[in-house]
Short mmCIF file of C-alpha atoms and ligand atoms in Angstrom, two decimals:
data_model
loop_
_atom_site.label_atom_id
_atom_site.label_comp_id
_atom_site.label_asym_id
_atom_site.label_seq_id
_atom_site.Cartn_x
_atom_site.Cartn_y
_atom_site.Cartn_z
CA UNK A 8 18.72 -3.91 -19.66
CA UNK A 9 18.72 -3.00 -16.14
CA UNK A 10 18.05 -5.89 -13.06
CA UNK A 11 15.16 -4.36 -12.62
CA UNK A 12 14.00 -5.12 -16.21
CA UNK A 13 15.63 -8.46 -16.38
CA UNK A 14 13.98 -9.74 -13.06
CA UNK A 15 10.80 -8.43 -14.68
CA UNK A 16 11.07 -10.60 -17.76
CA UNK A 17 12.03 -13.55 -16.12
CA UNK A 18 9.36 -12.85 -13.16
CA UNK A 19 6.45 -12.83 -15.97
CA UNK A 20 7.81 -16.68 -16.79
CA UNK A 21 6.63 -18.34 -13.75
CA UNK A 22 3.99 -15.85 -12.42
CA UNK A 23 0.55 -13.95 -13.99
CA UNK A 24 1.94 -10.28 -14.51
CA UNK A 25 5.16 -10.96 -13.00
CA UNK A 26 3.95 -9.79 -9.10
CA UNK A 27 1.81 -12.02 -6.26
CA UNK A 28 -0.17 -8.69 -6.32
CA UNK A 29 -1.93 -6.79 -9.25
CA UNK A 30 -0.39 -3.23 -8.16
CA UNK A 31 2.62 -3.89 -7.78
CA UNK A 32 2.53 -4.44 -11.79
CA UNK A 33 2.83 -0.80 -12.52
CA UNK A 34 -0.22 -1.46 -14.99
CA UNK A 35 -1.65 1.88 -13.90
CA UNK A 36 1.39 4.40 -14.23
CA UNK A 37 3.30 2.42 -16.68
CA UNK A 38 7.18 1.23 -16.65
CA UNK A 39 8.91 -1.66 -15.39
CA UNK A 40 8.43 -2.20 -11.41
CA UNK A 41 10.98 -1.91 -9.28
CA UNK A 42 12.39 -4.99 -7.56
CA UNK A 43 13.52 -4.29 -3.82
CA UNK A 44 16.54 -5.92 -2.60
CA UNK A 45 16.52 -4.63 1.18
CA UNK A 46 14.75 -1.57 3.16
CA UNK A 47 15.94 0.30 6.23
CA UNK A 48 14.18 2.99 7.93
CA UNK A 49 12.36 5.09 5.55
CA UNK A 50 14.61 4.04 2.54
CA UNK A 51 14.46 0.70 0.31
CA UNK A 52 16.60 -0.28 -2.48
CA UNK A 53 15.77 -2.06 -5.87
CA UNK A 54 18.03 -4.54 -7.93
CA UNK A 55 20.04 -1.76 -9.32
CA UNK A 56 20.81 -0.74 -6.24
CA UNK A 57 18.91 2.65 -6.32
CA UNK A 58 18.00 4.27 -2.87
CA UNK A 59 14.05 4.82 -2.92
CA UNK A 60 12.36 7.16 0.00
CA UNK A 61 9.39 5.05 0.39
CA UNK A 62 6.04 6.40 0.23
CA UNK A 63 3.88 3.01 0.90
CA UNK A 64 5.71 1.43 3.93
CA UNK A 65 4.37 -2.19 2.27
CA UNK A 66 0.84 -0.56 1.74
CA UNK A 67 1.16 0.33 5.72
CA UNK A 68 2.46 -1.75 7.91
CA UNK A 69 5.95 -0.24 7.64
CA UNK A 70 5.00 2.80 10.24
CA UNK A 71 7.91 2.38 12.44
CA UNK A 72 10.21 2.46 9.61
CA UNK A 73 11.70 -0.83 8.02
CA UNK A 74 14.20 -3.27 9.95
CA UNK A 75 13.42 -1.43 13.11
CA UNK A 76 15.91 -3.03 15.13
CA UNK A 77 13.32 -3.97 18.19
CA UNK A 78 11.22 -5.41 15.86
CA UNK A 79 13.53 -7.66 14.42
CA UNK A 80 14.74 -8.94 17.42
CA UNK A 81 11.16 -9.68 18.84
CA UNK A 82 11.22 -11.70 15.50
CA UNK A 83 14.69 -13.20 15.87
CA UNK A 84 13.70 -14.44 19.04
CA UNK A 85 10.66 -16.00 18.18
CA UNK A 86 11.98 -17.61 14.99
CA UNK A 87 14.32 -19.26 17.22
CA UNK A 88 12.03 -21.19 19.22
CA UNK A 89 9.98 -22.82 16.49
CA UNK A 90 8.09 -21.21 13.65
CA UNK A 91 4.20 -22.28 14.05
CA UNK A 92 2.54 -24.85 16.55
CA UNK A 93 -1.07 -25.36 15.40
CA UNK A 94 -1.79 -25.17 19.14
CA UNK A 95 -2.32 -22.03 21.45
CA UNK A 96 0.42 -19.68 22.56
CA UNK A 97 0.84 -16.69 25.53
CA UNK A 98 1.91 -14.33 22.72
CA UNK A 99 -2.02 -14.80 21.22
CA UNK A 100 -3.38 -13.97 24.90
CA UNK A 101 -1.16 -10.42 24.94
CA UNK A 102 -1.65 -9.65 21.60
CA UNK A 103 -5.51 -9.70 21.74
CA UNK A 104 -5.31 -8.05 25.11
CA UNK A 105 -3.63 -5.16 23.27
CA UNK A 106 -5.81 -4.93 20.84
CA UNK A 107 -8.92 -4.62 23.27
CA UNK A 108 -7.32 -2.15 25.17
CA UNK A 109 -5.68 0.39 22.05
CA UNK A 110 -9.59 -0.14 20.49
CA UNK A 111 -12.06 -0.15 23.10
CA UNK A 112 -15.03 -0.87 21.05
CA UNK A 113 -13.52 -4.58 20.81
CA UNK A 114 -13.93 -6.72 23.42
CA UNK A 115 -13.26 -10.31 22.15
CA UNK A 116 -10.82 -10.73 18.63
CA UNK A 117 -9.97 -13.12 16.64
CA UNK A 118 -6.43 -13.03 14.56
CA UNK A 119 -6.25 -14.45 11.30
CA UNK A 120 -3.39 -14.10 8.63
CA UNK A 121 -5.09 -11.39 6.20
CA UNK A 122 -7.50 -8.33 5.64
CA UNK A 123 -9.27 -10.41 3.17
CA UNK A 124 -9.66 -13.11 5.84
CA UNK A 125 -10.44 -10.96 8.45
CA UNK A 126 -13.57 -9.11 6.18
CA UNK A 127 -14.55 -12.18 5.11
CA UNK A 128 -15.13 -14.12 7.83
CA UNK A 129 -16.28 -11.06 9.66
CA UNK A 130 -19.10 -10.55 7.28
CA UNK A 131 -19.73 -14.15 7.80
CA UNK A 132 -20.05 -13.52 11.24
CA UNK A 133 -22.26 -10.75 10.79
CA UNK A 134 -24.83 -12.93 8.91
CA UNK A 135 -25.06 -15.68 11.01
CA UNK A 136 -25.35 -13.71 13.92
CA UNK A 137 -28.03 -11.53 12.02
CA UNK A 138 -29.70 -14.30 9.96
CA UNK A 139 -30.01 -12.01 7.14
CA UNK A 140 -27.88 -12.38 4.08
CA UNK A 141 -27.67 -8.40 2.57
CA UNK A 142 -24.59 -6.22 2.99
CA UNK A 143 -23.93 -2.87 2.14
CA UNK A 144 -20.80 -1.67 0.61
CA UNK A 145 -19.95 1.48 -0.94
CA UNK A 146 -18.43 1.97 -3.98
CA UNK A 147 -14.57 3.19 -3.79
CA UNK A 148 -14.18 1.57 -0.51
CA UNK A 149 -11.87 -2.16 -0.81
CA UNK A 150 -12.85 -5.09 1.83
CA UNK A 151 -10.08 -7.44 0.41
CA UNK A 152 -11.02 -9.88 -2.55
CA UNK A 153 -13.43 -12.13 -1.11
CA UNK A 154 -16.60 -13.16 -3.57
CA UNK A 155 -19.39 -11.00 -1.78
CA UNK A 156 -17.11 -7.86 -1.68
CA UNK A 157 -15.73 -7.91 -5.62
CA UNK A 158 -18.87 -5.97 -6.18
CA UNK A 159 -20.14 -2.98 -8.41
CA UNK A 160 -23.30 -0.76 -8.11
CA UNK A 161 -26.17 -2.54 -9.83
CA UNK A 162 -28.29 0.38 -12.55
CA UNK A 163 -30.51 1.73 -10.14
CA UNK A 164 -30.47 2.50 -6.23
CA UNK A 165 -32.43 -0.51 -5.36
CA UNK A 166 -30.55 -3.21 -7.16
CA UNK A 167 -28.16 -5.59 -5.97
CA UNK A 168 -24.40 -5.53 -7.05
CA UNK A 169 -22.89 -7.18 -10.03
CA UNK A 170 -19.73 -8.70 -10.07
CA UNK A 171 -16.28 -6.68 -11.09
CA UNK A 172 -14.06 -10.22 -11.27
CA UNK A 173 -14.40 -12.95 -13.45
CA UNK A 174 -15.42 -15.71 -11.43
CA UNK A 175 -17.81 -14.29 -8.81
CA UNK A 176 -21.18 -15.74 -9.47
CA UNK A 177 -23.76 -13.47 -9.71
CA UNK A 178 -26.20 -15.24 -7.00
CA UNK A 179 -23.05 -14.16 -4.51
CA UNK A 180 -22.95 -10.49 -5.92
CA UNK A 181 -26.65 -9.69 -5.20
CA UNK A 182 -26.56 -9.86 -1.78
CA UNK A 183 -24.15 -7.17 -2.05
CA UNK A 184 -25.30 -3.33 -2.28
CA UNK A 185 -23.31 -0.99 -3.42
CA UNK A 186 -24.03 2.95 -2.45
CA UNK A 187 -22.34 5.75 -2.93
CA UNK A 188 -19.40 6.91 -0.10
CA UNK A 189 -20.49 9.99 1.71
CA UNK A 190 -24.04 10.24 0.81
CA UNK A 191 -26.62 10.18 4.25
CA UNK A 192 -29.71 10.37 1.62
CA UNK A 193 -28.99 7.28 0.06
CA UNK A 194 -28.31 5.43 2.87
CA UNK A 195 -31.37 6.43 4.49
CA UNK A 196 -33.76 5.78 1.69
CA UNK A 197 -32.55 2.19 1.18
CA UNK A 198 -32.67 1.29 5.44
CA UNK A 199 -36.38 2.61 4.69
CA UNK A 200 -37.19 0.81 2.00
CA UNK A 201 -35.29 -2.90 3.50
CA UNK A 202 -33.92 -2.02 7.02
CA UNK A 203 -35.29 -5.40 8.05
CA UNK A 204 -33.18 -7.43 5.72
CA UNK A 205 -29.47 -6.03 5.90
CA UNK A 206 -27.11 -7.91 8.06
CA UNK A 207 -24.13 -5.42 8.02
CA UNK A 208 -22.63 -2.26 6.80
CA UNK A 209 -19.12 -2.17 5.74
CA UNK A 210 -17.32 1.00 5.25
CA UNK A 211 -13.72 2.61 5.76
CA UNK A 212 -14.41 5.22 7.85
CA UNK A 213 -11.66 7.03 6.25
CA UNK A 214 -11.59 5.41 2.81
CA UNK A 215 -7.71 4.58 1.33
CA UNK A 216 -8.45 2.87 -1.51
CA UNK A 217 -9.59 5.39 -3.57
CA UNK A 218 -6.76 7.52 -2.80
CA UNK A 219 -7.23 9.28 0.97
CA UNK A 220 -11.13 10.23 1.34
CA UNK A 221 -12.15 11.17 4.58
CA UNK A 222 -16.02 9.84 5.53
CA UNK A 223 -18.17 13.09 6.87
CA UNK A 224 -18.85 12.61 10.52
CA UNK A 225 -22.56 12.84 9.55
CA UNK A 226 -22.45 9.94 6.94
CA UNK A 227 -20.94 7.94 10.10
CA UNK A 228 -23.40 9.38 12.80
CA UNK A 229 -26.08 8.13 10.23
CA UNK A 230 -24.32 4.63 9.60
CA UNK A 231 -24.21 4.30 13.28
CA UNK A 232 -28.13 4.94 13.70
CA UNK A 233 -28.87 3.15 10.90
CA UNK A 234 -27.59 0.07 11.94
CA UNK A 235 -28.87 0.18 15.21
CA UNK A 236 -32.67 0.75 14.33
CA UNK A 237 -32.13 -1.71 12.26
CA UNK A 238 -30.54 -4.10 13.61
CA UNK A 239 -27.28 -4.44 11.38
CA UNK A 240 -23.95 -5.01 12.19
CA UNK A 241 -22.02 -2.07 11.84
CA UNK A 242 -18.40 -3.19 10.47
CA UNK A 243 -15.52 -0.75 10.00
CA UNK A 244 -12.80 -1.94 8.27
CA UNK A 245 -9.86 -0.28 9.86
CA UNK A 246 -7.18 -2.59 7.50
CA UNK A 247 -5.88 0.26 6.65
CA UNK A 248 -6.64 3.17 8.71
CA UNK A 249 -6.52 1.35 12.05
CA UNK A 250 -3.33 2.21 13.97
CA UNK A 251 -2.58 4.56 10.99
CA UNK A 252 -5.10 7.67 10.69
CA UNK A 253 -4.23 7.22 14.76
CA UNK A 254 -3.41 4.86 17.45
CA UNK A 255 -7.01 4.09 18.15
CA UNK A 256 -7.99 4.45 14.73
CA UNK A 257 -10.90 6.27 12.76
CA UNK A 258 -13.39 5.55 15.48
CA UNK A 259 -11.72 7.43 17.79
CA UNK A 260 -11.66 10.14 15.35
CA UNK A 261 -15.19 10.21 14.73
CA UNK A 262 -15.71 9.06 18.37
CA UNK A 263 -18.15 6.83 17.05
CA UNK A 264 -18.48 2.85 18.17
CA UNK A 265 -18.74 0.51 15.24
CA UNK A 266 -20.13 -3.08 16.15
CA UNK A 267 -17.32 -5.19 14.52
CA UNK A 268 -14.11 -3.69 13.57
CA UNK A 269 -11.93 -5.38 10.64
CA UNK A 270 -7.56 -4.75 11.22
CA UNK A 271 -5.05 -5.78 9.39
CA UNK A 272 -1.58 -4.17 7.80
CA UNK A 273 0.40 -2.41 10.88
CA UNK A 274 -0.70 -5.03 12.91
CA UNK A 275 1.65 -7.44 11.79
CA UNK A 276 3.97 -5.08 11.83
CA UNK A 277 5.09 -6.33 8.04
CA UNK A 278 4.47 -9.86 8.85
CA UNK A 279 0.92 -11.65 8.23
CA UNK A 280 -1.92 -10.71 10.90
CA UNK A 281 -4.92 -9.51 10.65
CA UNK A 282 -7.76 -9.71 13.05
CA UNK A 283 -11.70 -8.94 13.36
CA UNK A 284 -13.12 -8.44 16.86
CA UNK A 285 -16.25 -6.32 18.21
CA UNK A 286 -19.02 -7.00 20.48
CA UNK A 287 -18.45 -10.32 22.67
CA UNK A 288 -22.47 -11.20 22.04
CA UNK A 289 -21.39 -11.43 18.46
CA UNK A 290 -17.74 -13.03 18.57
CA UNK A 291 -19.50 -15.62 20.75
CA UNK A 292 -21.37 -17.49 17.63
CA UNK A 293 -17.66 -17.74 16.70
CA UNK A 294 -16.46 -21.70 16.24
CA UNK A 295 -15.70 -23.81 18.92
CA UNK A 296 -18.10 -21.79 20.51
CA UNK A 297 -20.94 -21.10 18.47
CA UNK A 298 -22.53 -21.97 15.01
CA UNK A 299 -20.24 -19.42 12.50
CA UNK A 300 -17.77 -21.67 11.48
CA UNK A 301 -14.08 -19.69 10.77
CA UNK A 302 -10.54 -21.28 11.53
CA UNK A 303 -6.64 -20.42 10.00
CA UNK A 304 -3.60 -23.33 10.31
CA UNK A 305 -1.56 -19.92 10.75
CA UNK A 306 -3.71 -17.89 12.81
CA UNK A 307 -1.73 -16.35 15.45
CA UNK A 308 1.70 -17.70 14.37
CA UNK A 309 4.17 -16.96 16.41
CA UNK A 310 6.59 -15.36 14.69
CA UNK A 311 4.08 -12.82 13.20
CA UNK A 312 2.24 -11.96 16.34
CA UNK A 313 5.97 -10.97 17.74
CA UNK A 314 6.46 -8.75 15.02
CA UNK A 315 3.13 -7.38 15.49
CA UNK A 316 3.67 -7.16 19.14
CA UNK A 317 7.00 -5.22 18.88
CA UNK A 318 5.63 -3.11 16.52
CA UNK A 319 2.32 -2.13 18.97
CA UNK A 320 4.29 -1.80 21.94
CA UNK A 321 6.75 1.31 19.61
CA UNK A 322 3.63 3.23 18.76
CA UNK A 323 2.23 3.67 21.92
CA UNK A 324 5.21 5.42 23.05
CA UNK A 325 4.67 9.12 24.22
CA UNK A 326 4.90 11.46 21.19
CA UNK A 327 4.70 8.87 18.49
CA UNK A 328 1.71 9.90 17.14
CA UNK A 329 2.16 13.47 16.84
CA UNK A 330 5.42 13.14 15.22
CA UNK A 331 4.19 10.92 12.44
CA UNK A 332 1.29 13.19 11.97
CA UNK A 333 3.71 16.16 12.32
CA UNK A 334 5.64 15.05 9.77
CA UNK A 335 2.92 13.80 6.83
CA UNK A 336 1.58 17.12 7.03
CA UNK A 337 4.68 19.03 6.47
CA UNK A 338 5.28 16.62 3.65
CA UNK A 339 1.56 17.21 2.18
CA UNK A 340 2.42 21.02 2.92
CA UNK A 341 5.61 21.17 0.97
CA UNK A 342 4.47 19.37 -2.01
CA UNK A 343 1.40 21.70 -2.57
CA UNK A 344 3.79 24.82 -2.19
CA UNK A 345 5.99 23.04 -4.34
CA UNK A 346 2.85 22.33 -7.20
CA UNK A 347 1.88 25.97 -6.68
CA UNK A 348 5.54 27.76 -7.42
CA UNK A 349 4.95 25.20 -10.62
CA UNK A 350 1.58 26.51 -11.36
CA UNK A 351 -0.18 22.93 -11.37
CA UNK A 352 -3.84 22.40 -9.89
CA UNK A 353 -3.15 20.20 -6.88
CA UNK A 354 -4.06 19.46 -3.54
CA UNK A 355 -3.36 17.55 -0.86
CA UNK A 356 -4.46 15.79 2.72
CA UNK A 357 -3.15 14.15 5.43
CA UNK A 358 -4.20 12.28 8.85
CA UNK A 359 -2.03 10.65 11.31
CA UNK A 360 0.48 8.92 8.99
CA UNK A 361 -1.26 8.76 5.50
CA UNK A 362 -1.74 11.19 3.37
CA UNK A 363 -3.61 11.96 -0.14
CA UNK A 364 -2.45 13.83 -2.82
CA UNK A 365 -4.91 14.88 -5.87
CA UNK A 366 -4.03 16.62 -9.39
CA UNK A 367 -7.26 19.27 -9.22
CA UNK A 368 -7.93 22.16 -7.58
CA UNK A 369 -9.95 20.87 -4.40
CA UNK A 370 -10.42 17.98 -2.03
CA UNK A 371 -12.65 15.66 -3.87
CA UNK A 372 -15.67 14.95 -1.44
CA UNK A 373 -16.66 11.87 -2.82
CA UNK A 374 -16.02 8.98 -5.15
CA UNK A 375 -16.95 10.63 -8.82
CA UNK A 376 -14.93 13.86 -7.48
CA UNK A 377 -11.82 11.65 -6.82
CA UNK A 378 -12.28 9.82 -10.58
CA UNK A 379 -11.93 13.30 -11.96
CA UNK A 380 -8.59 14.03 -10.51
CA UNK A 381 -6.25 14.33 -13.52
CA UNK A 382 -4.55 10.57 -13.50
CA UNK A 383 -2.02 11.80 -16.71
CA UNK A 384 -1.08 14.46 -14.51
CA UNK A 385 -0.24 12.25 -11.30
CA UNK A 386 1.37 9.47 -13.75
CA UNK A 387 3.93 12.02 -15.14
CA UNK A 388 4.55 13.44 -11.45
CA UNK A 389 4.88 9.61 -10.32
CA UNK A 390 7.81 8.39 -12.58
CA UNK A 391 9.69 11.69 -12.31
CA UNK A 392 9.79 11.36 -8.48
CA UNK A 393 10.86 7.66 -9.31
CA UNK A 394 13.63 8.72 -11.32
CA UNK A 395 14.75 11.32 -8.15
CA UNK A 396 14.88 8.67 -6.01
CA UNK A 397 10.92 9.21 -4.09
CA UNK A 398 8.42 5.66 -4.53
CA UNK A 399 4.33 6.80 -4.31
CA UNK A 400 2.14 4.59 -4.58
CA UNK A 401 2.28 3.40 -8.49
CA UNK A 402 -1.64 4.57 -8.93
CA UNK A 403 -3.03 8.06 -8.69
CA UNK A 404 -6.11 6.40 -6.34
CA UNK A 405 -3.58 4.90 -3.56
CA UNK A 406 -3.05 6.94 -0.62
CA UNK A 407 0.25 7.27 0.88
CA UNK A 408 2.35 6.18 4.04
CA UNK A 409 4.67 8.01 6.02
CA UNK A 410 6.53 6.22 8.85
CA UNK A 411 7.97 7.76 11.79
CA UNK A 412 12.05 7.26 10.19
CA UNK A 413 10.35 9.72 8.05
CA UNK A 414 12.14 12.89 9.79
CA UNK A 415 13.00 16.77 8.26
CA UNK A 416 15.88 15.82 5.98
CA UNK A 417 13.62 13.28 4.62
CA UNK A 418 10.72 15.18 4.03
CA UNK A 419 12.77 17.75 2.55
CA UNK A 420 14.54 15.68 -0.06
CA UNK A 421 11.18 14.72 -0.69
CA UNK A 422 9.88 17.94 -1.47
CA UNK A 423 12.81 19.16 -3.29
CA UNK A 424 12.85 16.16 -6.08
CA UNK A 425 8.69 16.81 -5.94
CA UNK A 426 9.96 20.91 -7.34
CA UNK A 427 11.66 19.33 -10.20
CA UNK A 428 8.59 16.42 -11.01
CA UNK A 429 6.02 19.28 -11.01
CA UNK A 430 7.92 20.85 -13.73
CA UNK A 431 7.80 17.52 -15.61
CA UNK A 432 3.31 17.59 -15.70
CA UNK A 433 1.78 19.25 -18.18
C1 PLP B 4 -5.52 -3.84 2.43
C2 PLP B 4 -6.94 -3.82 2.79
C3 PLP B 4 -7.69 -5.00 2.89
C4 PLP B 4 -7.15 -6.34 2.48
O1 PLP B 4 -6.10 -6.76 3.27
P1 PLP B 4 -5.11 -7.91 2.69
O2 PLP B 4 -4.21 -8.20 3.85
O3 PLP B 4 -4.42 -7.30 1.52
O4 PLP B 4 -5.96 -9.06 2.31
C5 PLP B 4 -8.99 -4.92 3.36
N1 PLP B 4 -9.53 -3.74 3.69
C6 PLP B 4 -8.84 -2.58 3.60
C7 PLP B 4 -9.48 -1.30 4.03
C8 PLP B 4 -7.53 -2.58 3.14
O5 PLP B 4 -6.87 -1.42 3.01
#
């Protein structure tokens, strides 16, 4: 038996599944997961030793590379002088500065120590501020695992969301709606129908948990008018895509202003912060201030918010940006020449430093497009590009993460073990 397969057995003693996290399980792509032992740059290394290029970057926040050597320092240093207060610190003060200025459509944040904390309480925000108790989600898109967002479409357009855990009581689910990504229509017929009751929208403006799927600028523009007619919080969750897609995130893509934006992932820089910030008319009903009560024994620890800190401070750096978007593309570009000299339907996308990658012939457009993608086909590419040495995502609807360590030799091992895996799909 390998480590690998040994830590496995022995990991499924003491913990559900064997992982603090259901994907790292491998229960989509099969096989044992790999256990990493230490990471550097755009490498990591499991128990046996084996050299990975990694494809996730810790599901993001890796986009300076791993151990960059400023950010462990900045952590180093902090360590040193205590590891949590329970009382304010500077570092809080620059780090939510920064924040306000990289995304201009917040003007007061609030860090907490998770995405799932940060939607959460956001959405809690939203409500009280709102006094309405409806939110809108849309199906594909992932808000972390708190009760109101572990929610399905109910059977017809009008009907509220049923639970997809165990656990979630239905009279939480039906205040969740859940429509369908990239469809204006739908949107529009249900803000008709009960505008006057919705508190928020939630969306990832470009959606990364169902694989990459970019939003149309029109489904945003229409969000965005929605909402305000309406008067409903409009809530981008940038968890993912903030600081990733680019350094101001989707909404200065789209160069559209959400009302409350959700962060999390590179923000911590590997270490746990999140945050949720927006208008300062709504982050005022925010405890000690207002009536929305939210609070974190962790929130803003120290050490974190330096590793955050060291991490923001590296991507705004001239040229940082266009190198990491530079590169994903020339990786997305070399494994679709590399699926067409093996004659298998595939395509792929990129923006900023995550990327896509779909077994069919086009971009899927929308949820029930991206569920067709051939999942045999990507599990077969997945574990031969394991075996040469390349970690994707272990699902075929994950997107990917390319960090800026991620230079030409890299890429181009990359695409060279990617010539042999396309041979292995069939
Ligand atoms: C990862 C993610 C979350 C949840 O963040 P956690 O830190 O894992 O709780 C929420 N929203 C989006 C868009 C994410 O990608």
């Amino acid at each position: 038996m390998s480590k690998n397969e040994i830590l496995f057995a022995r990991a499924q003693k003491s913990t559900p599944g064997g992982v603090n996290s259901p994907v790292r399980a491998f229960r989509s792509v099969g096989g044992t997961p790999r256990f990493i032992t230490r990471a550097e740059g755009p490498y990591f290394w499991d128990a046996d030793d084996k050299r990975y290029i990694d494809y996730i970057g810790s599901w993001g926040p890796a986009i300076v590379g791993h151990a960059y050597p400023e950010v462990i320092s900045a952590v180093q240093k902090a360590a040193a002088h205590g590891l949590s207060f329970g009382a304010p610190t500077e570092g809080e003060i620059l780090m939510a500065e920064m924040i306000c200025k990289i995304v201009p459509s917040i003007e007061q944040v609030r860090l907490v120590s998770s995405g799932t904390e940060a939607a959460m309480s956001a959405l809690r925000l939203a409500r009280g501020v709102t006094g309405r108790d409806t939110v809108i989600k849309f199906e594909g898109c992932y808000h972390g695992h708190a009760d109101s967002m572990l929610v399905k479409a109910g059977s017809g357009l009008l009907t509220f969301g049923n639970p997809t855990s165990s656990g979630v009581p239905a009279d939480f689910a039906k205040h969740t709606m859940v429509l369908d990504y990239n469809d204006s229509t739908q949107l529009e017929e249900v803000f008709a129908k009960m505008g006057s009751t919705i508190a928020a929208v939630i969306v990832e403006p470009v959606a990364g948990n169902m694989n990459l799927l970019r939003a149309t600028p029109e489904f945003l523009q229409t969000m965005r008018r929605l909402c305000t007619q309406h008067g409903a919080v409009l809530m981008f969750d940038e968890v993912m895509s903030g600081f990733r897609v680019a350094l101001g995130g989707a909404q200065s893509l789209y160069g559209i202003q959400p009302d409350m934006t959700v962060l999390g992932k590179v923000i911590g820089g590997g270490l746990p912060v999140a945050a949720f910030g927006g208008r300062k008319e709504y982050m005022q009903h925010l405890a000690p201030l207002g009536s929305v009560y939210q609070a974190g024994t962790l929130s803003g620890n120290p050490v974190a918010v330096a590793a955050g800190m060291a991490t923001l401070e590296i991507i705004q750096r001239p040229g940082f940006y266009e190198n990491l978007s530079t590169q994903t593309a020339k990786l997305v570009d070399g494994l679709s020449k590399a699926a067409a000299e093996a004659g298998v339907a595939f395509c792929g996308d990129a923006i900023g430093g995550m990327f896509g990658i779909y077994f069919t012939e086009k971009l899927p457009g929308n949820f029930a497009e991206m569920m067709s993608c051939n999942k045999d086909r990507f599990n077969q590419f997945f574990h031969a590009m394991l075996d040469a040495g390349v970690y994707l995502a272990p699902s075929a609807f994950e997107a990917g993460f390319v960090s800026a360590m991620h230079d030409d030799a890299v890429i181009a091992e990359t695409v060279n073990a990617a010539r042999g895996a396309f041979k292995a799909v069939h």
